[in-house]
């Protein structure tokens, strides 16, 4: 997603779990790319129920080029990738893949909207990116609170409101939704301000705009607070996007971790959510084919 995440996981390998993708990913040769395209609609491609819009975070499969990841996604039968900036959008469009959560306007994960000293630069970057997102025909643009560095929750909320109000009128005009991701501060992002659903919901209420939502990361919120399904049921109107991963470890979402994703996905479906549920787990499988098989299984688990 951000540069820090991508750099951290630069060495993660991946490749095809679907028969259609296996030849291309193992070889990664351009001549083999046509084989993926030709096989994308073969009988092995999944048929989904249509209740959940599936996506995958680009950074978790960072060893593939964007084009190769598009081919894998296409071969598995869904059509969206999270956390790609403008440089990758022409490739997505060539494959008919949606940029389900755009990025690239943020400074980083720690210098965010709770810091007034960054508001001028953030405003400049986000206004430019809102234009780019709208022109490309996309909808969602990620943002971050930043780290507290001794700041109180109350002051952080006040600062974030002031900073976000500088860009929200333009986002509303252009039809773009700004989405702040909730992180855990216990394991992965120490000192991150937006580390609870309550703080995020309070921010949404203070802003009072349908063009500001929360990216509710199920993994992060399980680590920090739990109570996932009830939180979704009670606050779904403020959640514009979802991320998955297994707890503990941030790996596959199957039965070797504590979250039961079929029930969580059903809760998301039952509140009438029409956005994207994006897989953001770090594949633990040892082979390239195994890593893509993990993605196929995760999509199947969440297709309720």
Steps between C-alpha positions, in 0.01 A plus 500: 500500500730774614869504411586372849277200462625423152864532604444279802360221286710541187615144521161334515465268206179408331357344205235288365269277687247494228593273212449792268761710680766242577697511177520877489600559859771238503649627177392865511581521130297728279438221252329304777272792591274414210439160654352662811279721291378207294434283805329763713152383405565128514278271716738515800429867561283554807136595477416740783170554680498874433447612859860609568723711276844340525840667477862437600764741635778547249782518760433149632589358160779746434732254327272506195485796268165677488434339164572152634276561800223616265537173310478295820198695625331457164574127499344462845182666382480833688590847379647745753836582658558728801774754558634586158588858406454684170808345340330160502149600392558469122594134553190439712281655232654279235386194696165639611614497866364762742731706722287429805705713742731759347813623675796729442375828650618415852838614633553172686326309778624709795467862380128539448197720549534534877812715445425864404857548380424262211159639407627731225691222325224245553243741357714557192558131443143389565338766282723389213427133566125555528513636147700200380267250667190669360646530149585130504145411597593362843343577835709422811816676621680393817631724777659456842480666840872486574672423830405673825847597627351595835190666358172424677218321321283810536759732346570249223132488415474878491808529278380230263164672458672828415733337247240283330254787466754663269457222242151355556301766308708423191465124553122548521500705180702235315319198641805361679483336843795561736552194721715494813642161587478373858821329619589314818753676721570187703707296252548657157471878529600621848372849585258521204213731595209337313531170683137451605165491328364749757758766416436448131123515536530817708703651215234400246228657715699821544554531124142408408579416136408195295830556322703411808496140619714256695699218350415240762793259511367186666845370589609824666177546693502141623849558641407828669139454610323187369117492491515509120150396397315719748721796405410448134131469581497813716724724286478372143380836368845641576697213342571546130747217441628186675835321521563144616786298652534222752564560871762449632771532237320685219508192280229292329141530624420129530440284807851534645427847643239641737264696271209321331482686172184337357299651789676836466434510125136412562474788748643734236253369243205519739546872571465565126862592431569557131871594511805276494635235736872479421736219599805649674660194656869414456512158333687248713499227237852400398448461125390747240202286406413466868488875549249547222305199623478684833341794320254274322403337831461838674266627228300177529477532881362854473261431213186458708 
